[in-house]
Short mmCIF file of C-alpha atoms and ligand atoms in Angstrom, two decimals:
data_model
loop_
_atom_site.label_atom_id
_atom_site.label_comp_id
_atom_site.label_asym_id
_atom_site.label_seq_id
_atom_site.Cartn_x
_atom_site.Cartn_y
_atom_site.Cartn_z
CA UNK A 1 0.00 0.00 0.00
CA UNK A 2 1.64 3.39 -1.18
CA UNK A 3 1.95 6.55 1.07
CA UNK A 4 -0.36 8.39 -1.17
CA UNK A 5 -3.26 6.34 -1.25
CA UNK A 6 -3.78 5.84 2.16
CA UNK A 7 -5.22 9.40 3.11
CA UNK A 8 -8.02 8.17 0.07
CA UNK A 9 -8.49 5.58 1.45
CA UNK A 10 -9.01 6.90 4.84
CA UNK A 11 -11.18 9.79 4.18
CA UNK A 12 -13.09 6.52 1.98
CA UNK A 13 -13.65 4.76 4.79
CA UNK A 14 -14.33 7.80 7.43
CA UNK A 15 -17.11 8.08 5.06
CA UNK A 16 -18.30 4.69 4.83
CA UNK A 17 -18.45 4.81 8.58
CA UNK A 18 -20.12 8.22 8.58
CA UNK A 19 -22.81 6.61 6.55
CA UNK A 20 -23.23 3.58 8.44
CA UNK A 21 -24.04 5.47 11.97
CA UNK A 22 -26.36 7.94 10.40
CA UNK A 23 -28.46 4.71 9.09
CA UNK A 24 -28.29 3.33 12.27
CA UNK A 25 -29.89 6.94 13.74
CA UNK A 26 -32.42 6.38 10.85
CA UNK A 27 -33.35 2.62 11.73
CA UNK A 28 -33.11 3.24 15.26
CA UNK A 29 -35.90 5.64 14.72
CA UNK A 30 -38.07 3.23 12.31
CA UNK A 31 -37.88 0.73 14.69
CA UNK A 32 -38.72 3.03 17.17
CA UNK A 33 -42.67 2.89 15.92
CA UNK A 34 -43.66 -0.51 17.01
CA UNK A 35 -47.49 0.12 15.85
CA UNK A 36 -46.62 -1.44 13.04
CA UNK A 37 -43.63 -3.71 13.18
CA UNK A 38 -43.71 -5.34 10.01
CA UNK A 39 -43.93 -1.99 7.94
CA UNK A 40 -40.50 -0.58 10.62
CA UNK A 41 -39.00 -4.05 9.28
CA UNK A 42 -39.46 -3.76 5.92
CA UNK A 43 -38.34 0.34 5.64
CA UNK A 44 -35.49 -0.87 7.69
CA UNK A 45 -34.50 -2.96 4.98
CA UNK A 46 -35.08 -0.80 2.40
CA UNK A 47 -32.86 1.74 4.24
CA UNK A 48 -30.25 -1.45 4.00
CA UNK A 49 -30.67 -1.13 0.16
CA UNK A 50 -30.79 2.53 -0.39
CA UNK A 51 -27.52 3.34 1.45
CA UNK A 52 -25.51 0.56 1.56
CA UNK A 53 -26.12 -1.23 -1.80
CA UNK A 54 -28.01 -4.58 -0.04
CA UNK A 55 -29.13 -5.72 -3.22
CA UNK A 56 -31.69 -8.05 -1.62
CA UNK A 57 -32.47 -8.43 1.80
CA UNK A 58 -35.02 -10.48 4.56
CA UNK A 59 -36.10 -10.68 8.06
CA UNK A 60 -36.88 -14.50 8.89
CA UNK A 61 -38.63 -15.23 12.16
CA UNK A 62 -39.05 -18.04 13.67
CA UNK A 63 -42.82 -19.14 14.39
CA UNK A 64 -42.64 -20.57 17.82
CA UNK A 65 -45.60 -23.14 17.04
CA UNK A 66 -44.27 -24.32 13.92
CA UNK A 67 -40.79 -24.20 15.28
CA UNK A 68 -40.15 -23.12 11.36
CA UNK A 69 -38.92 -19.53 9.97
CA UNK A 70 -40.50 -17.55 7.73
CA UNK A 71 -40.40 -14.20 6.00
CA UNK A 72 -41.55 -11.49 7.82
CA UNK A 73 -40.30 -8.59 5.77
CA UNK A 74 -38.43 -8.56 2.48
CA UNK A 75 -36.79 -6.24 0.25
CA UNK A 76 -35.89 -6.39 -3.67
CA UNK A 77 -37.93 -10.12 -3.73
CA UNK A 78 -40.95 -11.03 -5.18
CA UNK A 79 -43.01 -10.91 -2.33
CA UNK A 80 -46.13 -13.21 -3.11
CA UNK A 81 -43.35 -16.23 -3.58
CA UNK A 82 -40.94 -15.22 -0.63
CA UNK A 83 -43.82 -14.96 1.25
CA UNK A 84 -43.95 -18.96 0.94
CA UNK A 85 -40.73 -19.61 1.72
CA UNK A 86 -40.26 -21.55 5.05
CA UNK A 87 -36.74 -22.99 6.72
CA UNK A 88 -36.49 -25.41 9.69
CA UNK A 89 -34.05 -24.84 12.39
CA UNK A 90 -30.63 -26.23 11.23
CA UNK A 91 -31.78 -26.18 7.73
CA UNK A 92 -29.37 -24.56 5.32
CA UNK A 93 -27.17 -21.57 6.36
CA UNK A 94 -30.47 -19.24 7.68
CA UNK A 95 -31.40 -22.70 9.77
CA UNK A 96 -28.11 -22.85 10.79
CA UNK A 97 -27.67 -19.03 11.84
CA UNK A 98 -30.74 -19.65 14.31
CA UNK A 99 -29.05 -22.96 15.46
CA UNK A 100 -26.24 -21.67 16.94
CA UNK A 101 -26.81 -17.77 17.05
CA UNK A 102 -23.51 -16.87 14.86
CA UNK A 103 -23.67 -14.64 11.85
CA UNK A 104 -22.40 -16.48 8.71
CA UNK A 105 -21.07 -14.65 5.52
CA UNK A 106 -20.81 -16.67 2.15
CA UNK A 107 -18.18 -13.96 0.16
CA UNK A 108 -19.08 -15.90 -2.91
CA UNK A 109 -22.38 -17.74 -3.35
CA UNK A 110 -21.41 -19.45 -6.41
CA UNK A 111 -19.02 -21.58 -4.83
CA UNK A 112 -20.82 -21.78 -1.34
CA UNK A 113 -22.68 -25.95 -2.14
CA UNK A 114 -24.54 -25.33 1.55
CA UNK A 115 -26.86 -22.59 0.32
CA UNK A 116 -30.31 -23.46 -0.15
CA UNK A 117 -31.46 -20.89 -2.34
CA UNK A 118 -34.72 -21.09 -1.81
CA UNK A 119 -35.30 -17.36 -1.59
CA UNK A 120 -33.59 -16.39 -5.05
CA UNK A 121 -34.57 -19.19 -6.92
CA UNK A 122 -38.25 -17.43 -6.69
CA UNK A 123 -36.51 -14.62 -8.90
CA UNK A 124 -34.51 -13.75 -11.80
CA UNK A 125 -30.88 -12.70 -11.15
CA UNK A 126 -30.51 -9.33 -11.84
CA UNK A 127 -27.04 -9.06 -11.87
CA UNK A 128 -24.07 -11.42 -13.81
CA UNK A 129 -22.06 -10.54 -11.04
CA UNK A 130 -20.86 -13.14 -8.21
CA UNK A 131 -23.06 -12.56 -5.18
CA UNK A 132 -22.18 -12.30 -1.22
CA UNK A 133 -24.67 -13.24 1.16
CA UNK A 134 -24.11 -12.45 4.68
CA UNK A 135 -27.35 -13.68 7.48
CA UNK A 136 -27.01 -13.00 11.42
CA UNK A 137 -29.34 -13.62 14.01
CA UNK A 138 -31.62 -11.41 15.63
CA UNK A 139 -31.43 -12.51 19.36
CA UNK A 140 -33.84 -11.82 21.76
CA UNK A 141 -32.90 -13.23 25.58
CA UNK A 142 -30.12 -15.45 24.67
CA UNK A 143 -32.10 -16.77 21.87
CA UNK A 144 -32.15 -16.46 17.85
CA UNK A 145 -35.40 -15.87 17.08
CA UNK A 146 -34.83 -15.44 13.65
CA UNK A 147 -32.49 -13.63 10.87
CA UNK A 148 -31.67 -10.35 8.41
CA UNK A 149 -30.35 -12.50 5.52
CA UNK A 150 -28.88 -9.46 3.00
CA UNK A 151 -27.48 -10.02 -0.59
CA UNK A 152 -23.99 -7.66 -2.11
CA UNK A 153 -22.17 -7.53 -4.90
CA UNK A 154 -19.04 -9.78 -3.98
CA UNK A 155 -16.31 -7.47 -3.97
CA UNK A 156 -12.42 -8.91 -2.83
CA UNK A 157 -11.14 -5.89 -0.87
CA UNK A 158 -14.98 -5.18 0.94
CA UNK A 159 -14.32 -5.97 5.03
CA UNK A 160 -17.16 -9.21 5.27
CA UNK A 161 -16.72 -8.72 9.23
CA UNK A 162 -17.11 -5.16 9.35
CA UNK A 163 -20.02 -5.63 7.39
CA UNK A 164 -21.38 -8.36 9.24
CA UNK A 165 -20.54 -7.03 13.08
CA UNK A 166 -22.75 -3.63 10.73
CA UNK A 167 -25.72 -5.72 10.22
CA UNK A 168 -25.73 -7.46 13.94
CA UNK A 169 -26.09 -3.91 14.96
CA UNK A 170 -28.99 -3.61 12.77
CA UNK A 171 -30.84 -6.90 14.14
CA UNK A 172 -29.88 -6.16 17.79
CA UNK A 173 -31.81 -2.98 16.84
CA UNK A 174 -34.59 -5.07 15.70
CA UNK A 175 -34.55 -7.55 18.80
CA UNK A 176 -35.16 -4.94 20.89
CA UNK A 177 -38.28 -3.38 18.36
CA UNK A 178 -39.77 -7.66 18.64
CA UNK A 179 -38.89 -7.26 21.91
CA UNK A 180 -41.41 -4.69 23.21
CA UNK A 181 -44.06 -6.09 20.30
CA UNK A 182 -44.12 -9.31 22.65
CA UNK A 183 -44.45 -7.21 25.69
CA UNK A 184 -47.20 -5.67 24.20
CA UNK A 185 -48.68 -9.26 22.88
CA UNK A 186 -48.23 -10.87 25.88
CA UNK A 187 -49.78 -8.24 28.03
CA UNK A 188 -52.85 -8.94 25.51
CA UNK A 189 -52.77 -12.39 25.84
CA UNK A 190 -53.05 -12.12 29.75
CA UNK A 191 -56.10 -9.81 29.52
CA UNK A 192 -57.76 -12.10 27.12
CA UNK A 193 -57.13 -15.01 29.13
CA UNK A 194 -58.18 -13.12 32.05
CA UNK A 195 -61.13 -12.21 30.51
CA UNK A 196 -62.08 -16.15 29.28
CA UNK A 197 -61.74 -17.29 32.65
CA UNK A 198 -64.09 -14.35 33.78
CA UNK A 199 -66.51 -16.09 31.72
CA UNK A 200 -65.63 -19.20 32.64
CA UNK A 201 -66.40 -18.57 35.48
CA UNK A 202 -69.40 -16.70 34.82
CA UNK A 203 -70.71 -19.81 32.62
CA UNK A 204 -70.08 -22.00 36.00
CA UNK A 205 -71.93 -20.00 38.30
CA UNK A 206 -74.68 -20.68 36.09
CA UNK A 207 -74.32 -22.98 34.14
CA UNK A 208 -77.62 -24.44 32.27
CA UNK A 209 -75.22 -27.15 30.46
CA UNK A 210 -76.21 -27.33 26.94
CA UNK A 211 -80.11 -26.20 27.23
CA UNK A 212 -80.83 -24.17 24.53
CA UNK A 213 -83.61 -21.85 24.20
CA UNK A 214 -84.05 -18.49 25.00
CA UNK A 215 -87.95 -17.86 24.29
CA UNK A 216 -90.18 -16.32 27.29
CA UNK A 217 -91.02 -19.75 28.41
CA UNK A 218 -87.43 -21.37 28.86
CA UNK A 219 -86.32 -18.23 30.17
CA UNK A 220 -89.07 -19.18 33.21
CA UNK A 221 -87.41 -22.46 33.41
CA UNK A 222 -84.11 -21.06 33.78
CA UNK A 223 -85.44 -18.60 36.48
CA UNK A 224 -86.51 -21.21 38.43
CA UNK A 225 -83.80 -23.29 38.42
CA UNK A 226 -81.64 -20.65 39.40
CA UNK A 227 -83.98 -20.03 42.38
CA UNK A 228 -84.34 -23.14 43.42
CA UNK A 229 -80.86 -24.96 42.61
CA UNK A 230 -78.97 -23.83 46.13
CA UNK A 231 -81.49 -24.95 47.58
CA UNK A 232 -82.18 -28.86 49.01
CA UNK A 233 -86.02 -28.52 47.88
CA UNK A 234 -87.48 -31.62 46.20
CA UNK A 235 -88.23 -30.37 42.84
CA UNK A 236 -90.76 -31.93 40.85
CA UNK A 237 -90.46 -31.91 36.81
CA UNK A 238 -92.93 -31.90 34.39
CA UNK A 239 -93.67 -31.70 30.60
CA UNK A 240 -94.37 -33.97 27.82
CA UNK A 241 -91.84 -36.57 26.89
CA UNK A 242 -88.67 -34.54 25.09
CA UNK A 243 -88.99 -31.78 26.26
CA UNK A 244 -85.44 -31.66 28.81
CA UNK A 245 -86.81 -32.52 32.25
CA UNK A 246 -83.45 -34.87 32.29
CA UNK A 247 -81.51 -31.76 31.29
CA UNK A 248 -82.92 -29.49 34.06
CA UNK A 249 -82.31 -32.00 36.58
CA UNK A 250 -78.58 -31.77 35.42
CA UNK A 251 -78.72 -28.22 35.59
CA UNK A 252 -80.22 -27.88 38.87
CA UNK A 253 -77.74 -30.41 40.69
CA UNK A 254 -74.56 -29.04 39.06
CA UNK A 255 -75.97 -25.31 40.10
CA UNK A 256 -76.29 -26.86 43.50
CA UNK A 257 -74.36 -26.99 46.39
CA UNK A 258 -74.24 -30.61 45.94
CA UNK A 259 -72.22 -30.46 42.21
CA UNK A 260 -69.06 -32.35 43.26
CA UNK A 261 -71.17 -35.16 44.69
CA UNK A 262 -72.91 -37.61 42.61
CA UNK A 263 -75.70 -37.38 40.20
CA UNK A 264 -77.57 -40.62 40.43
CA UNK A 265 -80.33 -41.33 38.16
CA UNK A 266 -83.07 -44.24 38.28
CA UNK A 267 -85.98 -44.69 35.82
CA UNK A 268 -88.99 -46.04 37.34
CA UNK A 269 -90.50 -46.77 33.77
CA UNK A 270 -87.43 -48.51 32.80
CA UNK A 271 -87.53 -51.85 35.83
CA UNK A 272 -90.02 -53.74 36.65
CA UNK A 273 -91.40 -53.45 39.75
CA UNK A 274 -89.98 -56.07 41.96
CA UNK A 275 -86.63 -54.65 40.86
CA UNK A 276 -87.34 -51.03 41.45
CA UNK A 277 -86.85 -51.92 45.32
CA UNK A 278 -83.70 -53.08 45.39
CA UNK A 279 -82.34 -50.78 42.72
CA UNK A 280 -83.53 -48.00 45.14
CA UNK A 281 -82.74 -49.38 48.56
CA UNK A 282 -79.87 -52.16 47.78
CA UNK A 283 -79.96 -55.34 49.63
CA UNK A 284 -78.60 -57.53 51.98
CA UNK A 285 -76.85 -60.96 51.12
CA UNK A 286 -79.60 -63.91 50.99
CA UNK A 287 -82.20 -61.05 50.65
CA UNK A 288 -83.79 -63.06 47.67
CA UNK A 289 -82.64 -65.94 45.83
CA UNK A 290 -79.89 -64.24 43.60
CA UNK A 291 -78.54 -62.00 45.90
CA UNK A 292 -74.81 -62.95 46.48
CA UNK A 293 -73.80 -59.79 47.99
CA UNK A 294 -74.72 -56.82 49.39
CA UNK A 295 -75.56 -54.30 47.06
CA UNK A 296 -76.03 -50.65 48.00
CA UNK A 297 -79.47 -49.20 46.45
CA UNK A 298 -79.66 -45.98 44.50
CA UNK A 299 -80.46 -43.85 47.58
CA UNK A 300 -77.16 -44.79 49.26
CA UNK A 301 -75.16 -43.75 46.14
CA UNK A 302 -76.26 -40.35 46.31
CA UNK A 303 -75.80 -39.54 49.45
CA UNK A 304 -74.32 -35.83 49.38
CA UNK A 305 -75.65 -35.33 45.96
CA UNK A 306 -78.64 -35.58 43.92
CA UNK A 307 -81.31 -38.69 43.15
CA UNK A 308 -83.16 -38.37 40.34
CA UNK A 309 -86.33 -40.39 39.71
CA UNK A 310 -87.44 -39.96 36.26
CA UNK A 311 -90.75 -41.21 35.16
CA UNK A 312 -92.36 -40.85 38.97
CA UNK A 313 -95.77 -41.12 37.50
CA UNK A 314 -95.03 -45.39 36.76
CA UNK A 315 -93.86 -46.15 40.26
CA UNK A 316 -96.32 -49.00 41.61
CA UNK A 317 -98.21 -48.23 44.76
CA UNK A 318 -95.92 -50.58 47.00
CA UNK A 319 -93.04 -48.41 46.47
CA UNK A 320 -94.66 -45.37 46.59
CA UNK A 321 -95.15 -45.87 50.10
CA UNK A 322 -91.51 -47.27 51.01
CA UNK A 323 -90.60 -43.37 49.09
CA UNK A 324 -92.61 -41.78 50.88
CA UNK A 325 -91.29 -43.09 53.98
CA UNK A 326 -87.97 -42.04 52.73
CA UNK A 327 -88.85 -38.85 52.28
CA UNK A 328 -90.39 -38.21 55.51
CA UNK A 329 -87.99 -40.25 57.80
CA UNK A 330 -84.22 -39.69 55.50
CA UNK A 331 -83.75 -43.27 56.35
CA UNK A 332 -84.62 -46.75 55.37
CA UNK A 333 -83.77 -50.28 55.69
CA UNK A 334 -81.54 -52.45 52.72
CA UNK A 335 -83.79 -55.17 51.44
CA UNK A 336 -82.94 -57.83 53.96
CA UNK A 337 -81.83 -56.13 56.26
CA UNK A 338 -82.34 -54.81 59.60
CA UNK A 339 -79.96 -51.35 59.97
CA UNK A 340 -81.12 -48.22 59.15
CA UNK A 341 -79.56 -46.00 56.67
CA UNK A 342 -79.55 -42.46 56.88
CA UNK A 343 -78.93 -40.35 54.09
CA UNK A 344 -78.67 -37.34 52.62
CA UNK A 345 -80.12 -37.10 49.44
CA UNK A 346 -81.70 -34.40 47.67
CA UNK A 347 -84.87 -35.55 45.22
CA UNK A 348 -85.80 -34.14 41.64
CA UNK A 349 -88.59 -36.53 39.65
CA UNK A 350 -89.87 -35.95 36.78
CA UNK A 351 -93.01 -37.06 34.89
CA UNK A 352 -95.03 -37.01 31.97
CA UNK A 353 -98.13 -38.25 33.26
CA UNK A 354 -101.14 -36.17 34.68
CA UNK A 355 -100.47 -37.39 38.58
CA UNK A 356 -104.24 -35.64 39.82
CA UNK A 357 -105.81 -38.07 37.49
CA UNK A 358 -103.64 -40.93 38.56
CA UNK A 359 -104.18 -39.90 42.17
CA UNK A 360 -108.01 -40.21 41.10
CA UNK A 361 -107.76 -43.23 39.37
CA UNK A 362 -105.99 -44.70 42.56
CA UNK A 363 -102.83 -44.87 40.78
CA UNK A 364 -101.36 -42.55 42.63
CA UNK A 365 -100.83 -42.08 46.64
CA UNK A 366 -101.92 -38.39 47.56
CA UNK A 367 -99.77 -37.91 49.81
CA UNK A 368 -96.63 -39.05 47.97
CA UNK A 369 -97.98 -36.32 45.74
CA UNK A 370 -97.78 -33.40 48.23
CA UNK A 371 -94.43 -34.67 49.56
CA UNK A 372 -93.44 -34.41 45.38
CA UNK A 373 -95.32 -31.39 44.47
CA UNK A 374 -93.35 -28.88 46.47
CA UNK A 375 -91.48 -27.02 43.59
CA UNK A 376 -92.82 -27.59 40.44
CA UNK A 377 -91.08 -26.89 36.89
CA UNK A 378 -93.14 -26.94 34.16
CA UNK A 379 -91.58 -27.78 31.10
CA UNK A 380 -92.93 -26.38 27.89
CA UNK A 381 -93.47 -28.17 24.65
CA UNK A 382 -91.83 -27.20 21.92
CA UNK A 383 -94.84 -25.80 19.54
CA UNK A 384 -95.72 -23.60 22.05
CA UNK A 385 -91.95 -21.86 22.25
CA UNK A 386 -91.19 -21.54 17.85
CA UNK A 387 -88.51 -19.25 18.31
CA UNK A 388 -86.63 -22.34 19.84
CA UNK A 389 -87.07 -24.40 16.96
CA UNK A 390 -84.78 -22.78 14.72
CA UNK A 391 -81.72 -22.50 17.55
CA UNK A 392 -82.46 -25.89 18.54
CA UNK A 393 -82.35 -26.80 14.72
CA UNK A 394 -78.38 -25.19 14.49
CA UNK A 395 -77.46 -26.65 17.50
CA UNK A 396 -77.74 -29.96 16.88
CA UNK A 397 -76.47 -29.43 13.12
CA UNK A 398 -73.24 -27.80 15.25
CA UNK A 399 -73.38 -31.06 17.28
CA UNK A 400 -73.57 -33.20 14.38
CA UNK A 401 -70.47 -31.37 12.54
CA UNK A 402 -68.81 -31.82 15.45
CA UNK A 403 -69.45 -35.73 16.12
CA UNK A 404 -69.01 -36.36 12.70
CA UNK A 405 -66.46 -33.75 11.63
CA UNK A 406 -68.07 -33.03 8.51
CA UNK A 407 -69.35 -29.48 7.34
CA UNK A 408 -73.07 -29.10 6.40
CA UNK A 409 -74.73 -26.20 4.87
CA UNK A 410 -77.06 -23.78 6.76
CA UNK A 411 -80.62 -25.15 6.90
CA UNK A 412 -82.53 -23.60 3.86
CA UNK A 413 -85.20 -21.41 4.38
CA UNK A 414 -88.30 -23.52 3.06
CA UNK A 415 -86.78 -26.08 5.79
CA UNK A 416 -86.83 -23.94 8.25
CA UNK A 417 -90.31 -23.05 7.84
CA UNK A 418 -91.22 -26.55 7.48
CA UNK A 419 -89.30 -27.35 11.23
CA UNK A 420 -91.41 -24.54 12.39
CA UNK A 421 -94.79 -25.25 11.11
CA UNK A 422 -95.14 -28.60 12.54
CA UNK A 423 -96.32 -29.55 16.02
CA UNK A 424 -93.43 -31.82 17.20
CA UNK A 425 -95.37 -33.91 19.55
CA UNK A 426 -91.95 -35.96 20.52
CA UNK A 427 -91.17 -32.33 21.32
CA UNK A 428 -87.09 -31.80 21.34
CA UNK A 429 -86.02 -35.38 21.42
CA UNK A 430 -88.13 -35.64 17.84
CA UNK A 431 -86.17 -32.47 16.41
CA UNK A 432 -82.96 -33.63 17.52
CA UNK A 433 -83.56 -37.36 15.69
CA UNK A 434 -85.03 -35.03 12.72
CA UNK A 435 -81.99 -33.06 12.19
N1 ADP B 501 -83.44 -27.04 25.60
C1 ADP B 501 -82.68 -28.02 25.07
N2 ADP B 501 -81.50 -27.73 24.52
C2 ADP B 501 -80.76 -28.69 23.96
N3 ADP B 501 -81.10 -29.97 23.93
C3 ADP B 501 -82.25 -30.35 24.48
C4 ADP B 501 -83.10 -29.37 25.09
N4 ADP B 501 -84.19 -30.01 25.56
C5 ADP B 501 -84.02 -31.31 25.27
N5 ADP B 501 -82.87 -31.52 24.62
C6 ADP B 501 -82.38 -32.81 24.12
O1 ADP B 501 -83.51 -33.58 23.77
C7 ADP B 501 -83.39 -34.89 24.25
C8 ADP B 501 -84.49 -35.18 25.25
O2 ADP B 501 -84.27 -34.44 26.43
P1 ADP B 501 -84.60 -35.03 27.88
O3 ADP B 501 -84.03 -34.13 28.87
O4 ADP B 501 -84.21 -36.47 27.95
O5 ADP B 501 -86.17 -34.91 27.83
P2 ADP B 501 -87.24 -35.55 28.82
O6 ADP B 501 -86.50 -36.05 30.01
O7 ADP B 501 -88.17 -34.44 29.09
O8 ADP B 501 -87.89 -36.66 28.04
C9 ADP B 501 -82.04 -35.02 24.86
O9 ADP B 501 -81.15 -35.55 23.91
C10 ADP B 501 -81.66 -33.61 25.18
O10 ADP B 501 -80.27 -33.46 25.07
MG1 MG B 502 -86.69 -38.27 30.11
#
């Protein structure tokens, strides 16, 4: 090196160093407007270009659910096709940059075999000339959480490291800029979670389970379970077959105090009547020819929690009175046996039948009746609440999808006229087999 150049050369590189800090003022005020990141990125690399010939130049950041990086901002590329362009962690030299957090700088890419190329292949080389590509991480905590890959014109006597340590100014710039923009996200993601588990909790308080309906009638219903849920009232259920008296007897125990303890249900339709007994009461061993072992009844299941009778109305008059005498006494005797059991069970039944004609036809014990009828829920047919149809109608074509994982279009309108028209004397149960 001659005596004479050197001053050039100097006052060259003063310049060159001149112009990198007063880019680094300009980016650091880009970056500095985090309201919309990905624009900052992108006019930060187009800075990059304008002043310090980057022919071609990326941000790659790495999605943390895919675990894979992708372009986030891009300058002199085709954008629609970089846009696609996805590397895994350890793939190629960008993969590799996030692997191990070190800038890498390829002086030549013609002769460099490990570069993917992905990026330019998308475009036409707009230059003859052999090609440098240098790619450092950004790091944010101790981490790479992606990369500013940026293309030159290879040139022998350019400092690679100068340029390099130039550019992991840049992304440490950038880090910072991602940095806050998590802040920010995170803080949002807290408040939203917050919020869900306001409703959560909301939803739990009172919680009507899947009961769907909000005409004037249901909206009864759901006042009354809420006033009488907390409550250890025997609540007495009826409606016409379909309509949700099994569903409001869900409701009301998990909306009672009683919701972590059991739910026990018994059908009195369902058993004949010689087995209705033991089913309710259990039995002792040798009770009957059959009985093996002792076997604890219905009642004793429940205790802390809820027993629901369903179909009340087809209990046989023997076993109306051994209820009864349940319901007076909160004890009873296993079938067989001689202790007696005290529990703690609260009582919802439910019926279909008319029980004041059965009580006139004999059918029916009055004074089981009065012992029943202390809070009564009638539940309304469906013809008589239309506006329920059609949500009942999308509800169970939501269920459906779901079960079946299948998409189906929205009910048509001449359908939905036809689901409203008609009198639905299976009530929901019939709708829900319909759909
Ligand atoms: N309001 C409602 N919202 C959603 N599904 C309902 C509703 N009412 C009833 N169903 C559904 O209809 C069917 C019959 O309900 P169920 O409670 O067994 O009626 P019931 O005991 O009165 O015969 C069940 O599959 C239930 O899930
Ligand atoms: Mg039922």
């Amino acid at each position: 090196m001659s005596v004479s150049t050197k001053p050039a050369e100097l006052i060259a590189r003063e310049r060159r160093e001149v112009r990198k800090l007063t880019t680094l003022v300009e980016i650091g005020r880009i970056l500095g407007d985090t309201s919309n990141l990905k624009t900052a990125l992108a006019a930060t690399l187009e800075t990059l270009g304008r002043h310090h010939a980057m022919l071609r130049s990326f941000v790659m950041l790495l999605d943390s659910e895919t675990e894979k990086l992708r372009i986030e901002a891009s300058y002199g590329l085709v954008e629609d096709s970089a846009r696609r362009v996805t590397y895994r962690v350890g793939e190629g030299i960008i993969g590799r940059v996030v692997q191990s957090g070190k800038p890498v700088v390829v002086p030549q890419t013609s002769r460099e075999p490990l570069l993917l190329n992905r990026i330019r292949a998308h475009e036409e080389h707009t230059t003859r000339k052999e090609i440098s590509f240098i790619c450092v991480p950004i790091v944010i905590g101790g981490k790479a959480a992606g990369v500013i890959g940026a293309e030159l014109i290879y040139k022998e006597e350019r400092d690679y490291d100068r340029t390099s340590k130039f550019l992991s100014v840049v992304a440490a710039m950038m880090a910072q800029a991602l940095k806050v923009r998590q802040g920010i996200e995170a803080d949002k993601k807290r408040l939203l979670d917050e919020n869900i588990h306001l409703k959560q909790e909301l939803r739990e308080r009172y919680d009507f389970g899947h009961i769907v309906g909000n005409s004037n009638p249901m909206r009864l219903v759901y006042e009354q379970v809420t006033q009488v849920a907390r409550t250890n009232t025997t609540v007495l259920l009826r409606g016409e077959s379909g309509t949700g008296k099994e569903m409001v007897a869900h409701a009301i125990h998990y909306n009672s105090l009683r919701s972590s303890k059991p739910f026990v249900k018994i059908s009195c339709a369902a058993l004949p009547n010689t087995l209705i007994e033991s089913e309710l009461f259990g039995y002792e061993k040798g009770a009957f020819t059959g009985a093996q072992s002792r076997k604890k009844g219905r009642f004793e299941l429940a205790d802390g929690g809820t027993l629901f009778l369903d179909e009340i109305g087809d209990l046989d008059l023997t076993t109306q009175v051994k209820l009864l005498r349940v319901l007076q006494e909160r004890e009873f005797e296993r079938l067989g046996g001689v202790d007696t059991i005290k529990v703690n069970v609260r009582l919802i039944v439910a019926t279909n039948k008319n029980l004041e004609d059965a009580i006139k036809r004999g059918q029916f014990r009055e004074d089981l009746y009065y012992r029943l009828n202390v809070f009564t829920i009638f539940m309304p047919p469906l013809r008589e609440r239309k506006p329920d149809i059609l949500l009942l109608a999308e509800h169970f074509v939501e269920k459906f999808e779901r079960e079946h994982s299948k998409r189906i279009k929205r009910i048509s309108t001449p359908a939905i006229d036809m689901l409203t028209s008609y009198h639905w004397p299976g009530n929901v149960r019939e709708l829900e087999n319909v759909m």
